[in-house]
mmCIF file of C-alpha atoms in Angstrom:
data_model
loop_
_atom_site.group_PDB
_atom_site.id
_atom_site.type_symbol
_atom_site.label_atom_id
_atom_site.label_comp_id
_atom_site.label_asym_id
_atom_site.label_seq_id
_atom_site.Cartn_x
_atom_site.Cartn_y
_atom_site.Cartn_z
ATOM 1 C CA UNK A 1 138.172 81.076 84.424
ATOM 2 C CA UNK A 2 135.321 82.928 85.066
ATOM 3 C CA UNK A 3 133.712 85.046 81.879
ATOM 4 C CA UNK A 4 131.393 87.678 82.397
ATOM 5 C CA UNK A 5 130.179 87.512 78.858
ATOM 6 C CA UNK A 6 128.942 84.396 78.953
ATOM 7 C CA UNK A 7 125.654 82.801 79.569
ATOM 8 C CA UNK A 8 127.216 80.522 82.344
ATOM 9 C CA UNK A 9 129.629 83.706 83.810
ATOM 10 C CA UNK A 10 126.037 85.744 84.286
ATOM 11 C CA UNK A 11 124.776 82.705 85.804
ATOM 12 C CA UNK A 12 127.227 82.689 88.357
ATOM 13 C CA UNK A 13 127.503 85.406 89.509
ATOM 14 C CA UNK A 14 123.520 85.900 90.059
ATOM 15 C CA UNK A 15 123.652 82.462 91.568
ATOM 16 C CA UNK A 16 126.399 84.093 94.207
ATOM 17 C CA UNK A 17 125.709 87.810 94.599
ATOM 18 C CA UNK A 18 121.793 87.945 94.068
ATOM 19 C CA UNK A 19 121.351 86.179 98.079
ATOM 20 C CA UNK A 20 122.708 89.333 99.828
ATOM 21 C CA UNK A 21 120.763 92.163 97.607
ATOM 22 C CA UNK A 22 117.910 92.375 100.259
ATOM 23 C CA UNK A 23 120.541 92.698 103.092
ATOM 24 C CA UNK A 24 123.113 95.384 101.112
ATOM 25 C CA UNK A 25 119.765 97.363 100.519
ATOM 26 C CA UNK A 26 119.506 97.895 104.495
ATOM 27 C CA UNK A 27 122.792 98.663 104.719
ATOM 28 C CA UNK A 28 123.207 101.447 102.261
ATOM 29 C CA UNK A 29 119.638 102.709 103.394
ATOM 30 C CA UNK A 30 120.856 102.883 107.165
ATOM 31 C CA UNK A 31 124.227 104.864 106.056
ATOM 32 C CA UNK A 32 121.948 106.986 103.693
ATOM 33 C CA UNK A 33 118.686 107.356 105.358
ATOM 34 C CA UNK A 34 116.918 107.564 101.786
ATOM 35 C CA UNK A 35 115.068 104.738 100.043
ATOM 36 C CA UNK A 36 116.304 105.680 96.428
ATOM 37 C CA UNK A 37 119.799 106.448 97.455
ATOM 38 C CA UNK A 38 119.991 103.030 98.800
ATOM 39 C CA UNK A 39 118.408 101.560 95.833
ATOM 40 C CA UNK A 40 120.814 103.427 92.596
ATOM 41 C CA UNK A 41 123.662 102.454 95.467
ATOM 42 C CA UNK A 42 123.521 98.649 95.521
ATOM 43 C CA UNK A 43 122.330 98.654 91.291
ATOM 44 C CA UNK A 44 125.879 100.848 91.410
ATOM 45 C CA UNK A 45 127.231 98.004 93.782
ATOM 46 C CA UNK A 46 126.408 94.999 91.211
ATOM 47 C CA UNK A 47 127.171 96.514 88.436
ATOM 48 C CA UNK A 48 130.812 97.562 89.969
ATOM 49 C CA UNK A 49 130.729 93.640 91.352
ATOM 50 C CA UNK A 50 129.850 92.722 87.679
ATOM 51 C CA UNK A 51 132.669 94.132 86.044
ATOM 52 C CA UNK A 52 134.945 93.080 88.687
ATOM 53 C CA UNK A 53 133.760 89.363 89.108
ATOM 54 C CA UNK A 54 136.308 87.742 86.332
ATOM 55 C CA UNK A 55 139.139 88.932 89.151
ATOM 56 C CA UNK A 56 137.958 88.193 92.468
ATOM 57 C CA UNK A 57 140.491 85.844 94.273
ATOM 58 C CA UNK A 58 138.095 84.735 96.761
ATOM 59 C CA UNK A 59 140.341 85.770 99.499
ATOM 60 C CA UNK A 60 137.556 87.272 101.269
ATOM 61 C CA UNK A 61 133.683 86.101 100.793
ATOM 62 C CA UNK A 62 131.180 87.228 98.341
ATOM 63 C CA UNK A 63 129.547 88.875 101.001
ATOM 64 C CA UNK A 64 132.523 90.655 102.443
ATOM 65 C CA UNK A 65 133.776 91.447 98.645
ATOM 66 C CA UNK A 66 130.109 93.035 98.043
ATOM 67 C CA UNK A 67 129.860 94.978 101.367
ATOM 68 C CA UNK A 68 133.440 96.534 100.888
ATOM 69 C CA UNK A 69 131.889 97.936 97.137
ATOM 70 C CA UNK A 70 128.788 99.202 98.278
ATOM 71 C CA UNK A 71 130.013 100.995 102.241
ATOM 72 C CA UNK A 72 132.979 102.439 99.988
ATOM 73 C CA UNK A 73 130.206 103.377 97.480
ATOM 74 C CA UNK A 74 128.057 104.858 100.410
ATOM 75 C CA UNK A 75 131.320 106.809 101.844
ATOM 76 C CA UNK A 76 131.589 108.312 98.057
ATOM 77 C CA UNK A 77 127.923 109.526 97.932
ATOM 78 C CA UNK A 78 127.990 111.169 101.927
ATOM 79 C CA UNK A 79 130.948 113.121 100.381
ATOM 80 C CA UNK A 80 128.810 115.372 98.292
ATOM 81 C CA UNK A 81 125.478 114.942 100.315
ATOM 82 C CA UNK A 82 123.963 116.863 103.544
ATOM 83 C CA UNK A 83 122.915 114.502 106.152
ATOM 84 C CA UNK A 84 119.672 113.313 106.714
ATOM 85 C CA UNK A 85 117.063 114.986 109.518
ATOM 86 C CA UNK A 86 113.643 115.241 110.798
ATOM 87 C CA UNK A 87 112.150 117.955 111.665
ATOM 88 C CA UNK A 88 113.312 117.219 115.811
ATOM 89 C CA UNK A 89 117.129 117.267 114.930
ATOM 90 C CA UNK A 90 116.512 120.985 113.838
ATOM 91 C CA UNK A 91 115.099 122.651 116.840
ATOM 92 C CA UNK A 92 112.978 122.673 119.326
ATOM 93 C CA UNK A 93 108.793 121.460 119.327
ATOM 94 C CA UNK A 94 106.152 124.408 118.636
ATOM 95 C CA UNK A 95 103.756 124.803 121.548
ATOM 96 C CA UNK A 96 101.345 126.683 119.148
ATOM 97 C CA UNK A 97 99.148 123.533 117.122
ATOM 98 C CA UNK A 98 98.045 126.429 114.554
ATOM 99 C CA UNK A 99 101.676 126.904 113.538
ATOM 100 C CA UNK A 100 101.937 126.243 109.710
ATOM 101 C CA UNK A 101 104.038 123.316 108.409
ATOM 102 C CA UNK A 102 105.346 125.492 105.580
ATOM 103 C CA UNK A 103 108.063 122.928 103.263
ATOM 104 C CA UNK A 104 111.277 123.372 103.564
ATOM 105 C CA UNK A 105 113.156 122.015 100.155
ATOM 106 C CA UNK A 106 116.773 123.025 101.720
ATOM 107 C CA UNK A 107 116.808 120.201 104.081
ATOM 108 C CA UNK A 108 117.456 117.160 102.823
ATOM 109 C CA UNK A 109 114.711 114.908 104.773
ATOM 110 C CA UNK A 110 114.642 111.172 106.038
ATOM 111 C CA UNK A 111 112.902 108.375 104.200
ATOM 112 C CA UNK A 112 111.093 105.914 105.781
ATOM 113 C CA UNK A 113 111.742 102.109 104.364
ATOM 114 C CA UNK A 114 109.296 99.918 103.452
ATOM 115 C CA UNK A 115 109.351 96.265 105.074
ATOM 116 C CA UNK A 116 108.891 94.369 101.616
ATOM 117 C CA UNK A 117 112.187 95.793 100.067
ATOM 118 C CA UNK A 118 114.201 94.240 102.849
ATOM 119 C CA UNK A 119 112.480 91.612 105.275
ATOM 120 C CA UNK A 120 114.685 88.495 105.192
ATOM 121 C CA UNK A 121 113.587 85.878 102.563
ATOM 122 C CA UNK A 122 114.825 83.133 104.736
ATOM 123 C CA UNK A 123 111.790 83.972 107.012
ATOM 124 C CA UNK A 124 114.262 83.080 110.220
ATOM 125 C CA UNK A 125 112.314 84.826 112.916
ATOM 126 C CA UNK A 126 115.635 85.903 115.072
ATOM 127 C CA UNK A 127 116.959 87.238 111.149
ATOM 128 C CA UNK A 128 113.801 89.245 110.854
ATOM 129 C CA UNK A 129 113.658 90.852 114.361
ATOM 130 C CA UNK A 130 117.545 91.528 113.823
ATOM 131 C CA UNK A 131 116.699 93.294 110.681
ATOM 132 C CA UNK A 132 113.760 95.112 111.888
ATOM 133 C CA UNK A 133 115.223 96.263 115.196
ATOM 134 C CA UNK A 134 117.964 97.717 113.162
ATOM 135 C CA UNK A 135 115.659 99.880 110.594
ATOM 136 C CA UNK A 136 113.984 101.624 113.395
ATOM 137 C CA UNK A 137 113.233 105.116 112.326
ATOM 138 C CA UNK A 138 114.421 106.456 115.248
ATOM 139 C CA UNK A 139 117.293 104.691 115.309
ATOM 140 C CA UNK A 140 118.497 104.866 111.291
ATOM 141 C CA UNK A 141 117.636 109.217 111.895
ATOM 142 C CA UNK A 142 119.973 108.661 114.987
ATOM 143 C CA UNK A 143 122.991 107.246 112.821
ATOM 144 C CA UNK A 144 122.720 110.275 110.788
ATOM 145 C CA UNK A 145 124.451 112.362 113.610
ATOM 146 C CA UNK A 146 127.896 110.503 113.111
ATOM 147 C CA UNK A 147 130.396 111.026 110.693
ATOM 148 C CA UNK A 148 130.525 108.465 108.068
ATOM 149 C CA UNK A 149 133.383 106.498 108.787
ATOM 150 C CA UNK A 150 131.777 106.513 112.359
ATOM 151 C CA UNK A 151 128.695 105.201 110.718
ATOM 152 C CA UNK A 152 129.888 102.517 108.768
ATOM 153 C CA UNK A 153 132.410 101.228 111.502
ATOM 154 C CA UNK A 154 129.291 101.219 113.987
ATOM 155 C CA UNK A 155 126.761 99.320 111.382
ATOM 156 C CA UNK A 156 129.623 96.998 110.239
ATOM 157 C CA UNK A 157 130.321 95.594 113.685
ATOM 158 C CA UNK A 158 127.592 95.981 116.100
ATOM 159 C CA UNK A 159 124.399 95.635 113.038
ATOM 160 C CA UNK A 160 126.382 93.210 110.984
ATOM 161 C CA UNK A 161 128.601 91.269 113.420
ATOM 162 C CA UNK A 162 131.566 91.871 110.724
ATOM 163 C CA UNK A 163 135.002 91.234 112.603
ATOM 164 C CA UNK A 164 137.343 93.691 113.418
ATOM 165 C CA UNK A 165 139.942 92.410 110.936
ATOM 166 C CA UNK A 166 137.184 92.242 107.894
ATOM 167 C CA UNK A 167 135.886 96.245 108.852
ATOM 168 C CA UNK A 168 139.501 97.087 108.927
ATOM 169 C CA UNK A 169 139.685 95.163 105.516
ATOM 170 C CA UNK A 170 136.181 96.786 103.984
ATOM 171 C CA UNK A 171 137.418 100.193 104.882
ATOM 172 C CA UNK A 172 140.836 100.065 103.850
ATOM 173 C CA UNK A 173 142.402 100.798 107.245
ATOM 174 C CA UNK A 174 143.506 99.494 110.658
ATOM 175 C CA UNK A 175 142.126 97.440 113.315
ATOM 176 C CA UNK A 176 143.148 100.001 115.694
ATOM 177 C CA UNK A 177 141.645 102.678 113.558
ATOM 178 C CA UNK A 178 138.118 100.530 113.579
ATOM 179 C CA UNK A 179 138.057 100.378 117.375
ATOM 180 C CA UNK A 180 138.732 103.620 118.118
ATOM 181 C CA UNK A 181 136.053 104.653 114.965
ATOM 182 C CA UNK A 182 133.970 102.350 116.972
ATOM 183 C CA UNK A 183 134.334 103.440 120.457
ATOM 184 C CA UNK A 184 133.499 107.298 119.145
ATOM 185 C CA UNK A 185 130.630 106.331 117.449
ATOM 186 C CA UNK A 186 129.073 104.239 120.293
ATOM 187 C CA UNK A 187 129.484 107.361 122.469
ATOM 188 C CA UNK A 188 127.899 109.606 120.332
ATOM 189 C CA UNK A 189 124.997 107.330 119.964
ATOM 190 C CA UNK A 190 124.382 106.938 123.667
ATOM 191 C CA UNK A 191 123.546 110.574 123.614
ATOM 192 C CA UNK A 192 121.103 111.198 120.568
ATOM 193 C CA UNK A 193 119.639 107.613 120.312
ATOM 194 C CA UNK A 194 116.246 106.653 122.047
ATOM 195 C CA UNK A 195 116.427 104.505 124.960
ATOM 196 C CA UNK A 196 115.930 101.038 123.729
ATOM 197 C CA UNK A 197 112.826 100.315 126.616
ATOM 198 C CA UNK A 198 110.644 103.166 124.274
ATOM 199 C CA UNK A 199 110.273 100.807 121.587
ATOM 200 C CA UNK A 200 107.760 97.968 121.783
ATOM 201 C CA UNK A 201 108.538 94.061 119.642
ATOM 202 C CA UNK A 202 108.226 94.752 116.164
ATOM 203 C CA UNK A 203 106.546 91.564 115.937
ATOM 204 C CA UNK A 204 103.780 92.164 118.854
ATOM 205 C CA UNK A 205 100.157 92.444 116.928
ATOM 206 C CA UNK A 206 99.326 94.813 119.072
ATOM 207 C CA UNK A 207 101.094 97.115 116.791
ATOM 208 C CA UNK A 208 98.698 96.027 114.131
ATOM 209 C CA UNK A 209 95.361 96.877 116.107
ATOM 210 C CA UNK A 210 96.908 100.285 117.088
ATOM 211 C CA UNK A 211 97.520 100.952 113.542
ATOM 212 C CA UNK A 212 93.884 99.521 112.308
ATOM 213 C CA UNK A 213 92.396 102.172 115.271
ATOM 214 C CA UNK A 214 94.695 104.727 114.003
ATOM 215 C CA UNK A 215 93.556 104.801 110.691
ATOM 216 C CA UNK A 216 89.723 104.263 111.263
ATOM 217 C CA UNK A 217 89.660 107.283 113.303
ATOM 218 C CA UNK A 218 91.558 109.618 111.134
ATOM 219 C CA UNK A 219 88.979 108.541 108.344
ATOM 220 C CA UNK A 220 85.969 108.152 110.340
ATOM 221 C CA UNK A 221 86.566 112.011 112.132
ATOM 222 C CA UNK A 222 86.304 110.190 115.728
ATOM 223 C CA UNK A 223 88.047 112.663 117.864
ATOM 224 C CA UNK A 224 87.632 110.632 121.014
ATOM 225 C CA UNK A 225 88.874 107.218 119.250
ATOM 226 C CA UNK A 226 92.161 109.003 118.539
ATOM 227 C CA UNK A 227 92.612 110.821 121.685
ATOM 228 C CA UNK A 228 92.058 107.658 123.659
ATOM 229 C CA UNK A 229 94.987 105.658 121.345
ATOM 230 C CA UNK A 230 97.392 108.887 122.081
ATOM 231 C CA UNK A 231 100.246 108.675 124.240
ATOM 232 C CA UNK A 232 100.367 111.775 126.989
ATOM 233 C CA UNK A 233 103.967 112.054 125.349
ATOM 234 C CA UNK A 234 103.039 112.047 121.810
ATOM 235 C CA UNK A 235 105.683 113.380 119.279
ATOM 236 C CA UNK A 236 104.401 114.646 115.899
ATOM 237 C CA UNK A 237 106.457 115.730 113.028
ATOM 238 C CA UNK A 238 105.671 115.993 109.078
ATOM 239 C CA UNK A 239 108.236 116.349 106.576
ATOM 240 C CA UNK A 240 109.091 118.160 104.525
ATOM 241 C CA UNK A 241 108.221 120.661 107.114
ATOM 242 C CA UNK A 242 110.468 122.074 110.050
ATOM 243 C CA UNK A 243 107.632 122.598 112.673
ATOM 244 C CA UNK A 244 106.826 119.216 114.954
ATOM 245 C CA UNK A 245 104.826 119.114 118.123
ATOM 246 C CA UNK A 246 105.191 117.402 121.651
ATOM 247 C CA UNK A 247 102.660 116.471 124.058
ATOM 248 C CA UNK A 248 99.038 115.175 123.891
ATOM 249 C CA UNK A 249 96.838 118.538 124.261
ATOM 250 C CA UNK A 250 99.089 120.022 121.266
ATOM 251 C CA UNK A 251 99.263 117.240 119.073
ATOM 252 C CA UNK A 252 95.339 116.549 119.100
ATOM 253 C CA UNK A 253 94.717 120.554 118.356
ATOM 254 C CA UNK A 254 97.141 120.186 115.631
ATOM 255 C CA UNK A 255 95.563 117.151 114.073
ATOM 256 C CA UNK A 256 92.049 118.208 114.489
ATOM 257 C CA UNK A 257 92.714 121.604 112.682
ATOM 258 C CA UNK A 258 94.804 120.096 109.950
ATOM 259 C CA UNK A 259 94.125 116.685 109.163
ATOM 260 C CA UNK A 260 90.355 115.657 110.603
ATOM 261 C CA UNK A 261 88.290 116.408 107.946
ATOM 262 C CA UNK A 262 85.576 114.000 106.703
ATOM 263 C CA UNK A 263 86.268 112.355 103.828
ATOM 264 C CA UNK A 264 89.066 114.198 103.446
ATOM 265 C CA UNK A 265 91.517 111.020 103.698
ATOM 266 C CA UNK A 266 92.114 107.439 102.895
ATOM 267 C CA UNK A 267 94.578 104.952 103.892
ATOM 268 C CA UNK A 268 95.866 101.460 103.387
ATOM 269 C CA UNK A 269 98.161 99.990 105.931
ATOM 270 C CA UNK A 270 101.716 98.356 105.341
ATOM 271 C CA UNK A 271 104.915 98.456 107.607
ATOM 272 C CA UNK A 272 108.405 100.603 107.128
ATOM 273 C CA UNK A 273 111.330 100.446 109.550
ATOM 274 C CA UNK A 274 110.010 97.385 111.386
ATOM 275 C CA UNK A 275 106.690 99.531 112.263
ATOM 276 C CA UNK A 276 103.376 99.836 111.083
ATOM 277 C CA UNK A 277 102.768 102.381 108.502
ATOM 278 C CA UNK A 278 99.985 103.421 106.413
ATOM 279 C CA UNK A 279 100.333 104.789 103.062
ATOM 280 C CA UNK A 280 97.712 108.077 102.848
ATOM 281 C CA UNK A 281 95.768 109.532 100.353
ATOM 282 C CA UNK A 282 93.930 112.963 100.277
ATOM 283 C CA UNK A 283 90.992 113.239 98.379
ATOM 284 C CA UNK A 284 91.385 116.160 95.668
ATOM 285 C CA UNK A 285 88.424 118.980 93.959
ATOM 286 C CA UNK A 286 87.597 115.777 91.971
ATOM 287 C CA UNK A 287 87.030 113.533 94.350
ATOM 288 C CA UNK A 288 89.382 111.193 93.368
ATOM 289 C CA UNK A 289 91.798 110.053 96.447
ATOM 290 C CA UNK A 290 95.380 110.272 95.021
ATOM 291 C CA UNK A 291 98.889 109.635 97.282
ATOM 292 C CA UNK A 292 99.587 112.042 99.760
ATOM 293 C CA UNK A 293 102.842 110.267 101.766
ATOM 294 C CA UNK A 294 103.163 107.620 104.454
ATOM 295 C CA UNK A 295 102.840 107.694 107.662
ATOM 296 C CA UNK A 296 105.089 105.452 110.310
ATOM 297 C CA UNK A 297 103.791 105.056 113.857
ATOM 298 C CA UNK A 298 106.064 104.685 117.053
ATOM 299 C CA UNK A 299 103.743 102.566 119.476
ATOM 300 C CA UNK A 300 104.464 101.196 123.161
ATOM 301 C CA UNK A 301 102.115 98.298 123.647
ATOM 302 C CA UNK A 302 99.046 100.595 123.952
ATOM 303 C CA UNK A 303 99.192 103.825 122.670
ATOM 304 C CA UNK A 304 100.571 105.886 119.636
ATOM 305 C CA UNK A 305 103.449 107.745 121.209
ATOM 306 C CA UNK A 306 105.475 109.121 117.952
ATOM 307 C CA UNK A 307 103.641 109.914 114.764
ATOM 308 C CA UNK A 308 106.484 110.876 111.617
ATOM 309 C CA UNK A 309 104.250 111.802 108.172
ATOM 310 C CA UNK A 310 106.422 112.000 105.020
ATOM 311 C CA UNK A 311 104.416 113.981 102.587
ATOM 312 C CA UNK A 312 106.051 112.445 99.517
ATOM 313 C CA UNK A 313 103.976 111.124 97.140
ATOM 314 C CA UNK A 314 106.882 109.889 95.573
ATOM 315 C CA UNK A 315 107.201 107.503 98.522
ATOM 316 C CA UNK A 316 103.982 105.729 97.723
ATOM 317 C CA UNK A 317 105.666 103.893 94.366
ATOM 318 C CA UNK A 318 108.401 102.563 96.528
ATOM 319 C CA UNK A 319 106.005 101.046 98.850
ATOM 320 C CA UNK A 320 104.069 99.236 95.643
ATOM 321 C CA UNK A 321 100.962 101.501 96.110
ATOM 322 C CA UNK A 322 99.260 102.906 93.137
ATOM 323 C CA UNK A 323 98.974 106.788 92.627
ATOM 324 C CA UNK A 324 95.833 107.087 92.768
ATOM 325 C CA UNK A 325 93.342 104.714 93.990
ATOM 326 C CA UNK A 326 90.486 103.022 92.332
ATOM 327 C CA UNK A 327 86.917 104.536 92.155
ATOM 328 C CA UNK A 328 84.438 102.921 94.200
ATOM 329 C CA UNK A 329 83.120 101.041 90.915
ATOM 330 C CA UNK A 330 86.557 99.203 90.681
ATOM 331 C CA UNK A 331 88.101 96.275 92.579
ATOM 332 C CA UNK A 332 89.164 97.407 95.989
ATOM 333 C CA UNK A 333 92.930 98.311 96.793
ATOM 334 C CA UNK A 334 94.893 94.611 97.789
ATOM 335 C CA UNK A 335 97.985 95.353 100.154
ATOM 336 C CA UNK A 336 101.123 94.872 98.099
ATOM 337 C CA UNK A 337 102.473 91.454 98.804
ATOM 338 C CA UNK A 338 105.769 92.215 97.554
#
C-alpha cells in the first residue's frame, strides 16, 4: 500500500503527478484568466492529490484523477469571484486619444501568461502550437463570457480532447448534461470569440521582428517606425484602465501623448499567451528604470494590429524579470530562460 509519509510514498507520487503540473497550470489559468489564481489553484490541487493519493483506485488515470481536483477546485473559486475583462468587454472604444486611462480597482482585470510557466517540456512541436493556440489572449478573455460549467465542459473536450464519459466523470454529472453544456458554450463562443483567420502562427518569426521593431521605436521616440508597423485596425487597451482605442489615427495620438517620451522607457522582450510580449519599465525622478507591466502584441504577419498593456508591476515577478533593472555599470539584463 501506498504511504504518504514515507520517503518512497513522496517519491511516487512526484514521479506520477509532477508530469502534468505545466499542463493543469493552463488549465486553471484559462478557467481563471489570472496567473496567480492559476498558480495557489494547482499548489491547492497537489496538495488535495497529496492527501488523497494513499486511496486512489486507479479507476481513472492520474491525469483524469488530477484534472477532476483542480476544474472542481476552479468551479469553487468562480463561485465567489467576478469574471475576468478587458477594458473592450466593458464598452465601447474612445474616439478622443487625450482621454485619461484613470484605474479602475472594481474590475477584476485579465492576466496575461507567460510562455515559460507552461510551454510543453516534451518540446513536441504539434504539443506546443496546441498549447499556444489555446492561451491566446483573445481567446482565454473570450472564455470568460461563459458560465463556468460552460467553461470547463468547452476546455475539457474541445482544448483537452477529454471524452464525453471522463467530462461527465470530472464534473460529477451526465453525458447528456456535458453535450448539451457543450453545445451552449460553443454557441456563445461563436459570437464573442475572434475569427480564427485574425491570428497569425505563433511560431512564425515574423512575430519576433515585429516585436524587436516595436520596442526599438517606443524607446528610440521614432514616430514614423511605429506608425509604419501599425495595423489601420489597431486595437489599444491598458489595464487597469476602462478607456481603449480603435483605429490607426487614434491609437498613434494616444501613444505619442502618453507613452513616447525619450528615455522615458525600457523593455526586454519575452512571450505570454503564445505571443510576443515585452516586459516594460519606466524610468522614475531617479533615473533608475523599475517595472511598469507587460505588454502582449496581437500581430498578422506584418503589422501590430492589437496592443493589450497590463500595468502591473506585479506581473513582472511572474515573468522572472527583476524589479528594477541594473544600472548601466552592471551586467546587462539576460532574458529569463525559465
Amino acid at each position: 500500500m501506498q504511504t504518504r509519509t514515507t520517503v518512497a510514498g513522496m517519491s511516487q507520487f512526484e514521479t506520477e503527478t509532477e508530469p502534468f503540473r505545466r499542463e493543469l497550470l493552463a488549465h486553471c489559468y484559462r478557467m481563471l484568466g489570472s496567473v496567480a489564481e492559476a498558480e495557489d489553484t494547482v499548489q491547492e490541487t497537489y496538495l488535495r492529490a497529496w492527501r488523497a493519493f494513499d486511496h486512489f483506485e486507479g479507476r481513472s488515470s492520474v491525469r483524469t484523477w488530477l484534472y477532476r481536483i483542480a476544474t472542481n477546485a476552479c468551479l469553487t473559486a468562480l463561485e465567489h469571484r467576478r469574471r475576468r475583462a478587458l477594458p473592450s468587454h466593458l464598452g465601447g472604444p474612445s474616439a478622443d486619444p487625450s482621454a485619461a486611462a484613470r484605474a479602475d480597482d472594481s474590475v477584476s482585470w485579465l492576466e496575461p501568461m507567460p510562455d515559460a510557466l507552461v510551454k510543453p517540456l516534451s518540446g513536441d512541436p504539434a504539443e506546443v502550437v496546441v498549447a499556444r493556440q489555446s492561451l491566446r489572449l483573445a481567446l482565454v478573455a473570450s472564455l470568460q463570457h461563459l458560465p463556468a460549467r460552460q467553461r470547463a465542459v468547452l476546455l475539457l473536450r474541445d482544448v483537452l480532447a477529454f471524452p464525453a464519459a471522463e467530462v461527465a466523470e470530472i464534473l460529477t454529472t451526465t453525458v447528456p448534461a456535458v453535450k448539451s453544456y457543450l453545445q451552449r458554450a460553443r454557441a456563445k463562443l461563436d459570437d464573442v470569440a475572434p475569427a480564427e483567420e485574425d491570428f497569425q502562427e505563433p511560431a512564425d518569426p515574423r512575430q519576433r521582428v515585429l516585436l524587436d521593431r516595436y520596442v526599438r521605436a517606443i524607446e528610440t521616440v521614432d514616430v514614423q517606425a511605429l506608425r509604419e508597423l501599425l495595423h489601420e485596425d489597431l486595437v489599444l487597451e491598458a489595464t487597469p484602465g476602462r478607456t481603449w482605442h480603435a483605429g490607426v489615427s487614434v491609437c498613434l495620438p494616444f501613444l505619442q501623448r502618453q507613452v513616447l517620451d525619450a528615455g522615458r522607457w525600457r523593455m526586454l522582450a519575452t512571450a505570454a499567451n503564445g505571443q510576443p510580449a515585452a516586459i516594460s519599465y519606466l524610468r522614475d525622478d531617479t533615473g533608475s528604470y523599475r517595472a511598469f507591466g507587460v505588454i502582449v502584441l496581437t500581430t498578422t504577419a506584418t503589422a501590430i494590429s492589437r496592443i493589450n498593456a497590463f500595468g502591473d508591476a506585479d506581473l513582472v515577478a511572474a515573468f522572472g524579470f527583476p524589479q528594477v533593472l541594473p544600472t548601466e555599470e552592471e551586467d546587462d539584463v539576460a532574458e529569463p530562460t525559465c
